[in-house]
Short mmCIF file of C-alpha atoms in Angstrom, two decimals:
data_model
loop_
_atom_site.label_atom_id
_atom_site.label_comp_id
_atom_site.label_asym_id
_atom_site.label_seq_id
_atom_site.Cartn_x
_atom_site.Cartn_y
_atom_site.Cartn_z
CA UNK A 1 0.11 0.00 0.02
CA UNK A 2 1.35 3.32 -0.92
CA UNK A 3 0.32 6.35 1.40
CA UNK A 4 1.05 9.83 -0.04
CA UNK A 5 1.39 12.57 2.76
CA UNK A 6 0.74 16.04 1.77
CA UNK A 7 -1.43 18.87 1.14
CA UNK A 8 -4.15 19.74 -1.38
CA UNK A 9 -2.31 23.10 -2.44
CA UNK A 10 1.03 21.90 -3.02
CA UNK A 11 2.24 21.62 -6.76
CA UNK A 12 4.73 19.04 -5.63
CA UNK A 13 2.02 16.84 -4.16
CA UNK A 14 -0.42 17.48 -6.89
CA UNK A 15 1.83 16.42 -9.74
CA UNK A 16 2.18 13.02 -7.94
CA UNK A 17 -1.58 12.62 -7.19
CA UNK A 18 -2.28 13.46 -10.93
CA UNK A 19 0.35 10.76 -11.77
CA UNK A 20 -1.08 8.30 -9.48
CA UNK A 21 -4.62 8.61 -10.85
CA UNK A 22 -4.80 5.07 -11.78
CA UNK A 23 -2.69 3.66 -9.22
CA UNK A 24 -4.00 2.45 -5.88
CA UNK A 25 -3.00 4.67 -3.07
CA UNK A 26 -3.90 6.41 0.02
CA UNK A 27 -3.76 10.38 -0.02
CA UNK A 28 -3.38 11.84 3.40
CA UNK A 29 -4.35 15.44 3.28
CA UNK A 30 -2.30 17.59 5.81
CA UNK A 31 -2.48 21.01 7.33
CA UNK A 32 1.17 21.21 7.71
CA UNK A 33 1.44 24.38 9.63
CA UNK A 34 -0.82 23.00 12.36
CA UNK A 35 0.77 21.27 15.23
CA UNK A 36 -1.08 17.93 15.12
CA UNK A 37 -0.13 17.35 11.30
CA UNK A 38 3.48 18.82 12.00
CA UNK A 39 4.10 16.26 14.21
CA UNK A 40 2.99 13.58 11.89
CA UNK A 41 5.14 15.12 9.23
CA UNK A 42 8.15 15.01 11.42
CA UNK A 43 7.82 11.15 11.62
CA UNK A 44 7.32 10.82 8.01
CA UNK A 45 9.88 13.24 6.71
CA UNK A 46 12.50 15.09 8.99
CA UNK A 47 13.20 17.73 6.46
CA UNK A 48 9.32 18.77 7.46
CA UNK A 49 8.50 19.03 3.45
CA UNK A 50 5.55 17.53 1.64
CA UNK A 51 5.17 15.44 -0.31
CA UNK A 52 6.40 12.02 1.71
CA UNK A 53 5.62 8.60 0.62
CA UNK A 54 5.18 5.79 2.92
CA UNK A 55 5.20 2.25 1.12
CA UNK A 56 3.83 -0.46 3.49
CA UNK A 57 4.47 -4.28 2.78
CA UNK A 58 3.25 -6.33 5.47
CA UNK A 59 4.97 -5.22 8.60
CA UNK A 60 7.84 -3.36 6.90
CA UNK A 61 7.42 0.32 5.77
CA UNK A 62 9.89 2.35 3.64
CA UNK A 63 9.68 6.24 3.69
CA UNK A 64 10.77 8.31 0.62
CA UNK A 65 11.11 12.00 0.54
CA UNK A 66 10.80 14.65 -2.12
CA UNK A 67 8.54 14.45 -5.19
CA UNK A 68 11.28 13.66 -7.81
CA UNK A 69 12.69 10.78 -5.44
CA UNK A 70 9.34 9.68 -4.99
CA UNK A 71 8.25 9.51 -8.66
CA UNK A 72 11.93 7.76 -9.22
CA UNK A 73 10.95 5.21 -6.50
CA UNK A 74 7.53 4.60 -7.66
CA UNK A 75 8.52 4.20 -11.30
CA UNK A 76 11.04 1.33 -10.34
CA UNK A 77 8.34 -0.20 -8.17
CA UNK A 78 5.66 -0.11 -10.99
CA UNK A 79 8.21 -0.89 -13.52
CA UNK A 80 7.68 2.30 -15.67
CA UNK A 81 10.41 3.59 -18.13
CA UNK A 82 12.87 5.93 -16.85
CA UNK A 83 12.97 9.63 -17.69
CA UNK A 84 15.21 10.68 -20.79
CA UNK A 85 17.84 13.30 -19.90
CA UNK A 86 15.85 15.73 -21.68
CA UNK A 87 12.90 15.19 -19.67
CA UNK A 88 15.16 15.28 -16.41
CA UNK A 89 16.19 18.90 -17.59
CA UNK A 90 12.55 19.64 -17.99
CA UNK A 91 11.99 18.70 -14.42
CA UNK A 92 14.84 20.68 -13.24
CA UNK A 93 13.67 23.77 -14.90
CA UNK A 94 10.16 23.47 -13.37
CA UNK A 95 11.44 22.54 -9.94
CA UNK A 96 13.69 25.61 -10.03
CA UNK A 97 10.58 28.04 -10.73
CA UNK A 98 8.46 25.97 -8.12
CA UNK A 99 11.44 26.53 -5.80
CA UNK A 100 11.74 30.31 -6.33
CA UNK A 101 8.30 30.93 -6.16
CA UNK A 102 7.52 28.68 -2.86
CA UNK A 103 10.60 30.78 -1.26
CA UNK A 104 8.88 34.08 -2.23
CA UNK A 105 5.32 32.76 -1.17
CA UNK A 106 6.61 31.78 2.05
CA UNK A 107 8.30 35.12 2.67
CA UNK A 108 5.05 36.90 1.48
CA UNK A 109 3.12 34.87 4.10
CA UNK A 110 5.64 35.95 6.52
CA UNK A 111 5.08 39.79 5.95
CA UNK A 112 8.18 40.10 4.25
CA UNK A 113 7.85 42.60 1.32
CA UNK A 114 9.62 41.58 -1.88
CA UNK A 115 12.10 44.16 -2.76
CA UNK A 116 13.48 43.87 -6.11
CA UNK A 117 16.52 45.87 -5.14
CA UNK A 118 17.62 43.08 -2.76
CA UNK A 119 19.69 40.20 -4.04
CA UNK A 120 17.57 37.47 -3.20
CA UNK A 121 14.36 38.72 -4.65
CA UNK A 122 16.25 39.99 -7.84
CA UNK A 123 17.74 36.45 -8.36
CA UNK A 124 14.59 34.55 -7.72
CA UNK A 125 12.72 36.84 -10.07
CA UNK A 126 15.42 36.48 -12.86
CA UNK A 127 15.31 32.78 -12.53
CA UNK A 128 11.59 32.64 -12.87
CA UNK A 129 11.44 34.92 -15.78
CA UNK A 130 14.17 33.15 -17.73
CA UNK A 131 12.95 29.60 -16.99
CA UNK A 132 9.19 30.50 -17.86
CA UNK A 133 10.49 31.96 -21.16
CA UNK A 134 12.40 28.63 -21.94
CA UNK A 135 9.53 26.43 -20.79
CA UNK A 136 7.11 28.52 -23.21
CA UNK A 137 9.59 28.12 -25.94
CA UNK A 138 9.81 24.49 -25.45
CA UNK A 139 5.75 23.99 -25.28
CA UNK A 140 5.77 25.81 -28.55
CA UNK A 141 8.40 23.36 -29.92
CA UNK A 142 5.89 20.43 -28.73
CA UNK A 143 8.37 19.26 -26.00
CA UNK A 144 5.38 19.01 -23.61
CA UNK A 145 2.87 17.34 -26.26
CA UNK A 146 2.82 14.02 -24.25
CA UNK A 147 0.77 13.91 -21.04
CA UNK A 148 3.59 12.33 -19.12
CA UNK A 149 5.30 13.27 -15.81
CA UNK A 150 7.17 16.36 -17.07
CA UNK A 151 3.96 17.68 -18.55
CA UNK A 152 2.00 16.98 -15.53
CA UNK A 153 4.61 18.83 -13.24
CA UNK A 154 4.47 21.80 -15.77
CA UNK A 155 0.59 21.83 -15.72
CA UNK A 156 0.89 21.62 -11.72
CA UNK A 157 3.32 24.53 -11.69
CA UNK A 158 1.32 26.91 -14.06
CA UNK A 159 -1.98 25.87 -12.24
CA UNK A 160 -0.37 26.66 -8.83
CA UNK A 161 1.01 29.99 -9.97
CA UNK A 162 -2.66 30.95 -11.31
CA UNK A 163 -4.14 29.69 -8.17
CA UNK A 164 -1.80 31.88 -5.79
CA UNK A 165 -1.54 34.88 -8.36
CA UNK A 166 2.20 34.45 -8.09
CA UNK A 167 3.52 35.87 -11.55
CA UNK A 168 2.05 37.46 -14.47
CA UNK A 169 1.94 34.92 -17.23
CA UNK A 170 1.07 37.49 -19.98
CA UNK A 171 2.96 37.01 -22.98
CA UNK A 172 3.61 33.39 -22.37
CA UNK A 173 0.95 32.25 -24.28
CA UNK A 174 2.00 28.82 -25.10
CA UNK A 175 2.09 28.15 -21.27
CA UNK A 176 -1.31 29.38 -20.88
CA UNK A 177 -2.84 27.63 -24.00
CA UNK A 178 -1.03 24.35 -22.46
CA UNK A 179 -2.80 24.87 -19.12
CA UNK A 180 -6.20 25.79 -20.87
CA UNK A 181 -5.63 22.28 -23.03
CA UNK A 182 -5.33 20.25 -19.89
CA UNK A 183 -7.23 21.67 -17.45
CA UNK A 184 -10.38 19.54 -17.82
CA UNK A 185 -8.54 16.12 -17.31
CA UNK A 186 -10.36 14.32 -14.87
CA UNK A 187 -7.33 13.64 -12.87
CA UNK A 188 -6.62 17.43 -12.80
CA UNK A 189 -10.33 18.62 -11.99
CA UNK A 190 -10.16 15.73 -9.10
CA UNK A 191 -6.92 17.28 -7.72
CA UNK A 192 -8.03 20.95 -8.09
CA UNK A 193 -6.61 22.82 -4.95
CA UNK A 194 -9.63 25.26 -5.21
CA UNK A 195 -12.19 22.62 -4.18
#
């Protein structure tokens, strides 16, 4: 039995929930900033991040941390093909935007005002702008035409940006079209954080 620990609003958790839509698993929705769920999270992932995966077989359980490592673990367990190096690079790009936006989102929730003259914010915004432009070009070139794990990760990122109003995507028409084309997939609507 696979148990996925996470929150409905995390783009890292959502990508796995979408990808696992046809795989039997239990999703444990957590309020990771509340003390009771935080205590559980500590036991499932000492890094205090979601997602965490627990694979229970009989009396044995294996804990796996980080969405990328969880994906790799499950791919081996379920005997799926490995990602190509191009796909690994796509994930690195998606994850870099996710990471930058998560950091800025948490700072804003901590009442830290983004100051574009400060090095931290300057670097994060530069990374987000450059990578989103690159991903937009890759979508235009058909690099995300298949609904595979990298495409699911890209969709989860774009939808999270829109959900949280984290970045103006105006001018990135390929990304917006890609988002619109996939927004009504059943596994996407079933994991919509707005619900």
